[in-house]
Structure formats: C-alpha cells, structure tokens
PDB file of C-alpha atoms in Angstrom:
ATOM      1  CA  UNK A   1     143.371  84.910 101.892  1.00 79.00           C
ATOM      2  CA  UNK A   2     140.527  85.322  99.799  1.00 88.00           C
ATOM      3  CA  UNK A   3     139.389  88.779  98.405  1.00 88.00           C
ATOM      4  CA  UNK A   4     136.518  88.706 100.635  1.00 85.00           C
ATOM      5  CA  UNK A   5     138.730  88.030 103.624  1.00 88.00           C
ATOM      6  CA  UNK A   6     141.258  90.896 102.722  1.00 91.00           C
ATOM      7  CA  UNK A   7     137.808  93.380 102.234  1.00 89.00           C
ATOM      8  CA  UNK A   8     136.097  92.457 105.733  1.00 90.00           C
ATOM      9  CA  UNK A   9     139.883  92.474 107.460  1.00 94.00           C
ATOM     10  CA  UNK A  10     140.206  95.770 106.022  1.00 94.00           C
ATOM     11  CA  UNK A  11     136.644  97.460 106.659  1.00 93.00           C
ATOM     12  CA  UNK A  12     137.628  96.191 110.161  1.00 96.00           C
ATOM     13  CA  UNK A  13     140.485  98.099 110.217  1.00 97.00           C
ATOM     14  CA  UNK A  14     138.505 101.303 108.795  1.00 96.00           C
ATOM     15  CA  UNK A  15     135.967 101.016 110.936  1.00 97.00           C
ATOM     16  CA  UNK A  16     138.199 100.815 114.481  1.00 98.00           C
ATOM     17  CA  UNK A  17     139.990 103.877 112.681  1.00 98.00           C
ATOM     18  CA  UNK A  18     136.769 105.881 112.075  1.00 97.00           C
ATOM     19  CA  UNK A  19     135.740 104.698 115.999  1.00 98.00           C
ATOM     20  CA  UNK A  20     139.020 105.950 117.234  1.00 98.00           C
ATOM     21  CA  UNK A  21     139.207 109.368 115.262  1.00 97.00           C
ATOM     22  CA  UNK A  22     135.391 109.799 115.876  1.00 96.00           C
ATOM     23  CA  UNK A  23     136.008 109.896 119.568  1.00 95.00           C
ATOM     24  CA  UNK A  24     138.906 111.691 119.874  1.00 93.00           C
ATOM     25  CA  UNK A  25     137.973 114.448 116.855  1.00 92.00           C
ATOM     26  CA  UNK A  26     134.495 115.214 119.065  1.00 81.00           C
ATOM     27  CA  UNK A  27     134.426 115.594 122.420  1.00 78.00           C
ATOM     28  CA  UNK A  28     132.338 117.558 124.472  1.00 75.00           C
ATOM     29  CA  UNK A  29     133.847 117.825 127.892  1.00 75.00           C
ATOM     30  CA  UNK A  30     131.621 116.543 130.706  1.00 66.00           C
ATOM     31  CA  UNK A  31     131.968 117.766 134.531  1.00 64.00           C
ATOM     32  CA  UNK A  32     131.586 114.413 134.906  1.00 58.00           C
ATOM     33  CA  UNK A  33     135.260 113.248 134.514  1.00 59.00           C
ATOM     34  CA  UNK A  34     134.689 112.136 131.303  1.00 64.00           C
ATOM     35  CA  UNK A  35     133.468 113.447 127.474  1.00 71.00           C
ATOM     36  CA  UNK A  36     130.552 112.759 125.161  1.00 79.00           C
ATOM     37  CA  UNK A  37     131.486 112.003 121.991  1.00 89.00           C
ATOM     38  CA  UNK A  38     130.492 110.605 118.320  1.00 93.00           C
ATOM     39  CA  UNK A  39     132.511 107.278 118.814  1.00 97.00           C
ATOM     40  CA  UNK A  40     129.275 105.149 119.431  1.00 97.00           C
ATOM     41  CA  UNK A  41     128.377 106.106 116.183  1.00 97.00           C
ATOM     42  CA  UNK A  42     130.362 104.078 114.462  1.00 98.00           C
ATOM     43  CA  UNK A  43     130.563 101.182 117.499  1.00 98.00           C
ATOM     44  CA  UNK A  44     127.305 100.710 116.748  1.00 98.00           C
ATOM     45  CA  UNK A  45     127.605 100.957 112.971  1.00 98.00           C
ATOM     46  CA  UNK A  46     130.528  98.181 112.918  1.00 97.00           C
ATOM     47  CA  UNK A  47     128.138  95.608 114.636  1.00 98.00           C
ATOM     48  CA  UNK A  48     125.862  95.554 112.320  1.00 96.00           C
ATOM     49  CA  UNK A  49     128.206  96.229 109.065  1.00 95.00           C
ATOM     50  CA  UNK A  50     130.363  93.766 110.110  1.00 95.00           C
ATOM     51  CA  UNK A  51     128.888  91.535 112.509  1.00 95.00           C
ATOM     52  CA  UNK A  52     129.535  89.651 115.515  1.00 97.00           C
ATOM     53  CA  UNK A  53     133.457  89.149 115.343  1.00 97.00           C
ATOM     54  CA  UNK A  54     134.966  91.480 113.030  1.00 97.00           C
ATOM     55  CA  UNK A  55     132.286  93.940 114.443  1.00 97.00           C
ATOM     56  CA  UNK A  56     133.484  93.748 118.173  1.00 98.00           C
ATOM     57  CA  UNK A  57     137.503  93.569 117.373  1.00 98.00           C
ATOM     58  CA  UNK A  58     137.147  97.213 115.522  1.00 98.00           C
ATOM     59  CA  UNK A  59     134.577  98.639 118.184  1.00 98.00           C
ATOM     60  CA  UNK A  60     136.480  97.213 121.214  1.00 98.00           C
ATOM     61  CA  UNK A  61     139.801  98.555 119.602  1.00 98.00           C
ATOM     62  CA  UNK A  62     139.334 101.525 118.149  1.00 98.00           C
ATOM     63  CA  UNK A  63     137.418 102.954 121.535  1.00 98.00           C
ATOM     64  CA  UNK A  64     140.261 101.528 123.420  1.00 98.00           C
ATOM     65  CA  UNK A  65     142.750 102.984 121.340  1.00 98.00           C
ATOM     66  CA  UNK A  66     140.877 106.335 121.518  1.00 96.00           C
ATOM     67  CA  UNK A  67     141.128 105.922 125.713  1.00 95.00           C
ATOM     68  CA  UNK A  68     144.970 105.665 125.491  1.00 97.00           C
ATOM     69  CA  UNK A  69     145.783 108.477 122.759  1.00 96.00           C
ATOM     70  CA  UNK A  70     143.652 110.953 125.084  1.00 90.00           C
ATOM     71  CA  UNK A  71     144.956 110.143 128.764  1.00 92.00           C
ATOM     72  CA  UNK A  72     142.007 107.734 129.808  1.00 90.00           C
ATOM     73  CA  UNK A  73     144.367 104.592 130.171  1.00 96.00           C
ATOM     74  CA  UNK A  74     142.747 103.685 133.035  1.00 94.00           C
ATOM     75  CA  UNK A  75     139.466 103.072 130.852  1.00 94.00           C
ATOM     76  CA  UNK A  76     140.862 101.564 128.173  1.00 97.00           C
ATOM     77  CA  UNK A  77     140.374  97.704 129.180  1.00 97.00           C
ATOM     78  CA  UNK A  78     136.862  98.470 130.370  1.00 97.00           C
ATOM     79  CA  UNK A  79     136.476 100.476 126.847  1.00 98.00           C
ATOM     80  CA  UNK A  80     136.958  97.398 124.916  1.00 98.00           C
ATOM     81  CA  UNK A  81     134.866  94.959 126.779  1.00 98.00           C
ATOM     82  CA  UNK A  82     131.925  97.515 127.228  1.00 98.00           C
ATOM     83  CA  UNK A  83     132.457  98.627 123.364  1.00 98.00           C
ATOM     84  CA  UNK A  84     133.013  95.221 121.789  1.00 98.00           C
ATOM     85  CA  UNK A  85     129.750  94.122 123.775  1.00 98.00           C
ATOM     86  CA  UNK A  86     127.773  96.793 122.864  1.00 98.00           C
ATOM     87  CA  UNK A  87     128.444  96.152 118.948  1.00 98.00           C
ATOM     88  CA  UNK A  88     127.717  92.535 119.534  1.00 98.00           C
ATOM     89  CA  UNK A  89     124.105  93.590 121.233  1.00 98.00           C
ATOM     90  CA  UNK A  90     123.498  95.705 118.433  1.00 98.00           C
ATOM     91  CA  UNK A  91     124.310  93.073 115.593  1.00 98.00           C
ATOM     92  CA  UNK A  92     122.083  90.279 117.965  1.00 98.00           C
ATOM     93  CA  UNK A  93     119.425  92.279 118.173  1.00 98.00           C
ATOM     94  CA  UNK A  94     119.173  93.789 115.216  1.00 97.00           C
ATOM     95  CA  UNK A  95     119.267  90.660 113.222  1.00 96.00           C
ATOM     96  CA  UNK A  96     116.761  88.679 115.303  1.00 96.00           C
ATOM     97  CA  UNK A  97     114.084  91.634 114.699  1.00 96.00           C
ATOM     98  CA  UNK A  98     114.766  92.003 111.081  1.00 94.00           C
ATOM     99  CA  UNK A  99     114.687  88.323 111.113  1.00 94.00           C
ATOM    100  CA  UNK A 100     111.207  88.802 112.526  1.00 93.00           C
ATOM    101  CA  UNK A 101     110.086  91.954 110.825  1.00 89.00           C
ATOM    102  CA  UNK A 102     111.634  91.903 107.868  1.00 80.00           C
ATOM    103  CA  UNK A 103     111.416  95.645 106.343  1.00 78.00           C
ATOM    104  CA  UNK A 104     111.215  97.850 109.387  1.00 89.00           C
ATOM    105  CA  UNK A 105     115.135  97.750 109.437  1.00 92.00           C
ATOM    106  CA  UNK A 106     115.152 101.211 110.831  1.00 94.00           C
ATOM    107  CA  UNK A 107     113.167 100.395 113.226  1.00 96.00           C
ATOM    108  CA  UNK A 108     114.585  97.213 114.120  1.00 96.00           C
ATOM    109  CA  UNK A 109     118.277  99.135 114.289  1.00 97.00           C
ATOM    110  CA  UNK A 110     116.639 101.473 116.789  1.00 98.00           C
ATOM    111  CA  UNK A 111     115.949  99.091 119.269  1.00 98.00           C
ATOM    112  CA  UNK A 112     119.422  97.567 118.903  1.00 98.00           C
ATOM    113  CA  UNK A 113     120.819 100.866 119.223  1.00 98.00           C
ATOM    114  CA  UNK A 114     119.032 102.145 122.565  1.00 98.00           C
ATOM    115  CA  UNK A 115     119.488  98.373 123.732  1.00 98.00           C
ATOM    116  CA  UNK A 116     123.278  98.668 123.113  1.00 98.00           C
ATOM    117  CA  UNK A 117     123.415 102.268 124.535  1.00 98.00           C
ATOM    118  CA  UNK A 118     121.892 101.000 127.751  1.00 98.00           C
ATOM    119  CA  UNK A 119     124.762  98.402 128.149  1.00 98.00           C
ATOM    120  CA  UNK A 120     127.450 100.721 127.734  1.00 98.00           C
ATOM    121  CA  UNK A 121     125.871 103.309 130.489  1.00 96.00           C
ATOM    122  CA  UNK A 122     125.518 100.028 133.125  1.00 96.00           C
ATOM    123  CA  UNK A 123     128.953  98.884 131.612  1.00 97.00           C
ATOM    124  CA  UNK A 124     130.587 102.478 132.625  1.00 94.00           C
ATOM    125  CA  UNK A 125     128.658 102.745 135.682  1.00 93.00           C
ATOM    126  CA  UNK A 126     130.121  99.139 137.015  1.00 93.00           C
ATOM    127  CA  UNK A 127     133.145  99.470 135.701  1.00 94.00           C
ATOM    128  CA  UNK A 128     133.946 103.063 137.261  1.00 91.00           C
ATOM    129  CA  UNK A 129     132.046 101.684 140.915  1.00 89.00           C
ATOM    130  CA  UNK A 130     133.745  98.386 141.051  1.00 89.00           C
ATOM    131  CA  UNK A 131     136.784  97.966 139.174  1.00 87.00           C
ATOM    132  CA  UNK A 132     137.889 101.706 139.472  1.00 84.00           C
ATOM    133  CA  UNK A 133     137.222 102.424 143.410  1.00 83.00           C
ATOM    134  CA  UNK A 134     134.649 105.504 142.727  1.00 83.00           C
ATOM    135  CA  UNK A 135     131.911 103.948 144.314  1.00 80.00           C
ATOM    136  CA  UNK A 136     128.101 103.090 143.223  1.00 78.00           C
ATOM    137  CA  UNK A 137     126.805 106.115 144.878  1.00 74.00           C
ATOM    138  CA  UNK A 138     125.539 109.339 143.762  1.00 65.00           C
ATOM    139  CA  UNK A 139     128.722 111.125 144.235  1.00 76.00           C
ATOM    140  CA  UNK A 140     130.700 108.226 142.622  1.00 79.00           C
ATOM    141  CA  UNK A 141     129.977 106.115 139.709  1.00 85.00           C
ATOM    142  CA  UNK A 142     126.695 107.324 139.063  1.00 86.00           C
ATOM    143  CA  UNK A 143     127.508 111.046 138.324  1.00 83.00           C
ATOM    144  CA  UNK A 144     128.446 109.992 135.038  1.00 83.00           C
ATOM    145  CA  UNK A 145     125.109 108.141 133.907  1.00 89.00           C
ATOM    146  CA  UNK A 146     124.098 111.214 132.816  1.00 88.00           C
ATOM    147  CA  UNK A 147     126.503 112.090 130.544  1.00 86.00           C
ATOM    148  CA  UNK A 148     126.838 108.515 129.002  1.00 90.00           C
ATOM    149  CA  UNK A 149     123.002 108.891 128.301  1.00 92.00           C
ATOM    150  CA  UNK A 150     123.335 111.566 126.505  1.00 89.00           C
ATOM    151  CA  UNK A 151     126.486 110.500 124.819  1.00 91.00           C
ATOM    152  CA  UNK A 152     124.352 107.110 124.220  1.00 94.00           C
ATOM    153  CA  UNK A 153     121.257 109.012 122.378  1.00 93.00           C
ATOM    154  CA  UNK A 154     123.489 111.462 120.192  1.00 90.00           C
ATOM    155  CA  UNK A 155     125.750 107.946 119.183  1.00 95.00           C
ATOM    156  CA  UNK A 156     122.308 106.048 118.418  1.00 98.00           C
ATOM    157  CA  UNK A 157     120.606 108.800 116.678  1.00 96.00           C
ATOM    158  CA  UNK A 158     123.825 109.533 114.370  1.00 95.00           C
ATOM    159  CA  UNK A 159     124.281 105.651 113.919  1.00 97.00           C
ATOM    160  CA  UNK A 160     120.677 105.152 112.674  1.00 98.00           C
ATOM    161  CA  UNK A 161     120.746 107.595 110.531  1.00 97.00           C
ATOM    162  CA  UNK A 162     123.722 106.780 108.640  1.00 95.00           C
ATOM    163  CA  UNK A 163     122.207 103.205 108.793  1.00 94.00           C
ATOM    164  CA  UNK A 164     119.624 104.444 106.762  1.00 93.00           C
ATOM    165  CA  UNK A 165     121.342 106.378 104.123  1.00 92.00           C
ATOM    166  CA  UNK A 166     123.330 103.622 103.457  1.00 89.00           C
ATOM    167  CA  UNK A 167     121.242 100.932 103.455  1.00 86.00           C
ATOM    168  CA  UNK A 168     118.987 103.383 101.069  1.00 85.00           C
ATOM    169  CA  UNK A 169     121.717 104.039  98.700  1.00 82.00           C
ATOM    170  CA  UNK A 170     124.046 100.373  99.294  1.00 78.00           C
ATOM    171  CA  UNK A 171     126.617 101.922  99.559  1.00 79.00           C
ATOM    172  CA  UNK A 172     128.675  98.961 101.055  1.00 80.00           C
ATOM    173  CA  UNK A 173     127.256  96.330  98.063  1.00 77.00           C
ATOM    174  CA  UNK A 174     130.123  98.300  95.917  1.00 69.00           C
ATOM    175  CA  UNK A 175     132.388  96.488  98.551  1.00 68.00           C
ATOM    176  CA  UNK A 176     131.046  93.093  98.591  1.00 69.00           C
ATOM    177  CA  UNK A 177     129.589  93.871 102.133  1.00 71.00           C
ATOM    178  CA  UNK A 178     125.883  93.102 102.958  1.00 68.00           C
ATOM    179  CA  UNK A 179     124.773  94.927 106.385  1.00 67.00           C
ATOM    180  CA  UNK A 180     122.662  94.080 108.157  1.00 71.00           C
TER     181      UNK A 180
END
C-alpha cells in the first residue's frame, strides 16, 4: 500500500470512530422513540473529506455501529444505507457547485448539507413506515420527522462550520488530504 492509501484508509477509520462516538457521546432523548444527536456532523464531514467511497464506508459504519452499541439494532441496516447515502449526496453536490462556483465553498457545502439532511429525514421516515411496520401515518413513521429535522439542522450547522475552520486553516493539507 502506498502512504497515501494507508492515510485515507486510516482517516476512514477516524472518521467512522468520531461518527460513532459523536452519536453515542450526545444524545438528546426524543419522545419520538429515537435521539438527536451530533453524529451527522461528522457524516456529513466524511463525504466531503473523503469522498464518495471512503466517505460512505466510515459514515454508513460508524452510524451503524453507533445503532448497535446503544440498543437500536433494529436501525442499524437502515443507518448505514441512509448514512452512507447521505455522505455521498453531500460529496455530489458539493463538488458539482464548487465546480460551478468556485469560491463560495461555504455556501456550496450548505446546500449539500440541507440536501443530505433532507434524505436522511425521508430515509428514516420510509424506513421506520415500510421496512419497520410503524406505519406512514401521523401516529407512525411520521412522528419522528420532527425530531430528525432538528437533528438534521444542528448536524448541518455544526458540519459547516467545522468545514469552514478547516478549510480556513488546512488543517487536513498536513495529512496529504485535499477536501473538498
């Protein structure tokens, strides 16, 4: 393997850590069967550190993983897909609008972000009403849209941000990463 190999394999590995420990460190409990929490943070912040592949593996896993240490098994395959998704979504779009805009890479990350965050409250909503029996109703698998929105806006807001500091400072060039 090459160094560069052994760094993104590794900032993989970080980053489904810091996914994992950031959702199970944080949670707020919702009455909603269910918790908000900073995970997305760093879902969203793997897609566009690490990109497409290496991006979705860590989100995907370390949310999963976070499902299964805390007694959510039974949202742990719908975790990854809906996670590893969202941090594909927020690479895709992200890149295409820097692509087109060039320096408004906060901006550009925003969109992603909400974009993303949108997915993963459909994602939960279908996966709780179809796969999980709870129904599409207001009673059922819509009583948690509101707590995956807000969940959503706290994980975008943090993720920009931290998008921004270190994109200001490059702090992952001392890595041999480029972000996005």
């Amino acid at each position: 393997m090459t160094n560069k190999a052994i760094r993104t394999l590794v900032l993989a590995a970080l980053f489904a850590a810091l996914t994992c420990v950031a959702t199970m460190v944080i949670q707020i409990p919702s009455p909603m069967n269910g918790y908000v929490n900073l995970g997305d943070c760093f879902v969203l912040l793997a897609g566009w550190v690490l990109g497409p592949l290496y991006g979705s593996l860590a989100a995907g896993i370390g949310s999963a993983l976070a499902d299964m240490f805390t007694g959510y098994m039974h949202y742990a395959p719908g975790t990854f897909l809906i996670k590893a998704v969202m941090a594909l979504i927020a690479w895709a779009v992200a890149k295409a609008l820097i692509a087109r805009f060039g320096g408004k890479r906060t901006l550009c990350k925003s969109i992603s972000a909400v974009l993303a965050e949108l997915f993963m409250v459909v994602g939960y909503y279908l996966y709780a009403g179809l796969l999980l029996g709870k129904g599409l109703g207001a009673l059922g698998a819509a009583a948690s849209i509101p707590g995956n929105l807000v969940q959503g806006a706290v994980g975008a807001v943090v993720a920009v941000l931290l998008s921004h500091i270190i994109d200001r400072y490059h702090l992952l060039r001392k890595f041999g990463v480029n972000e996005l």
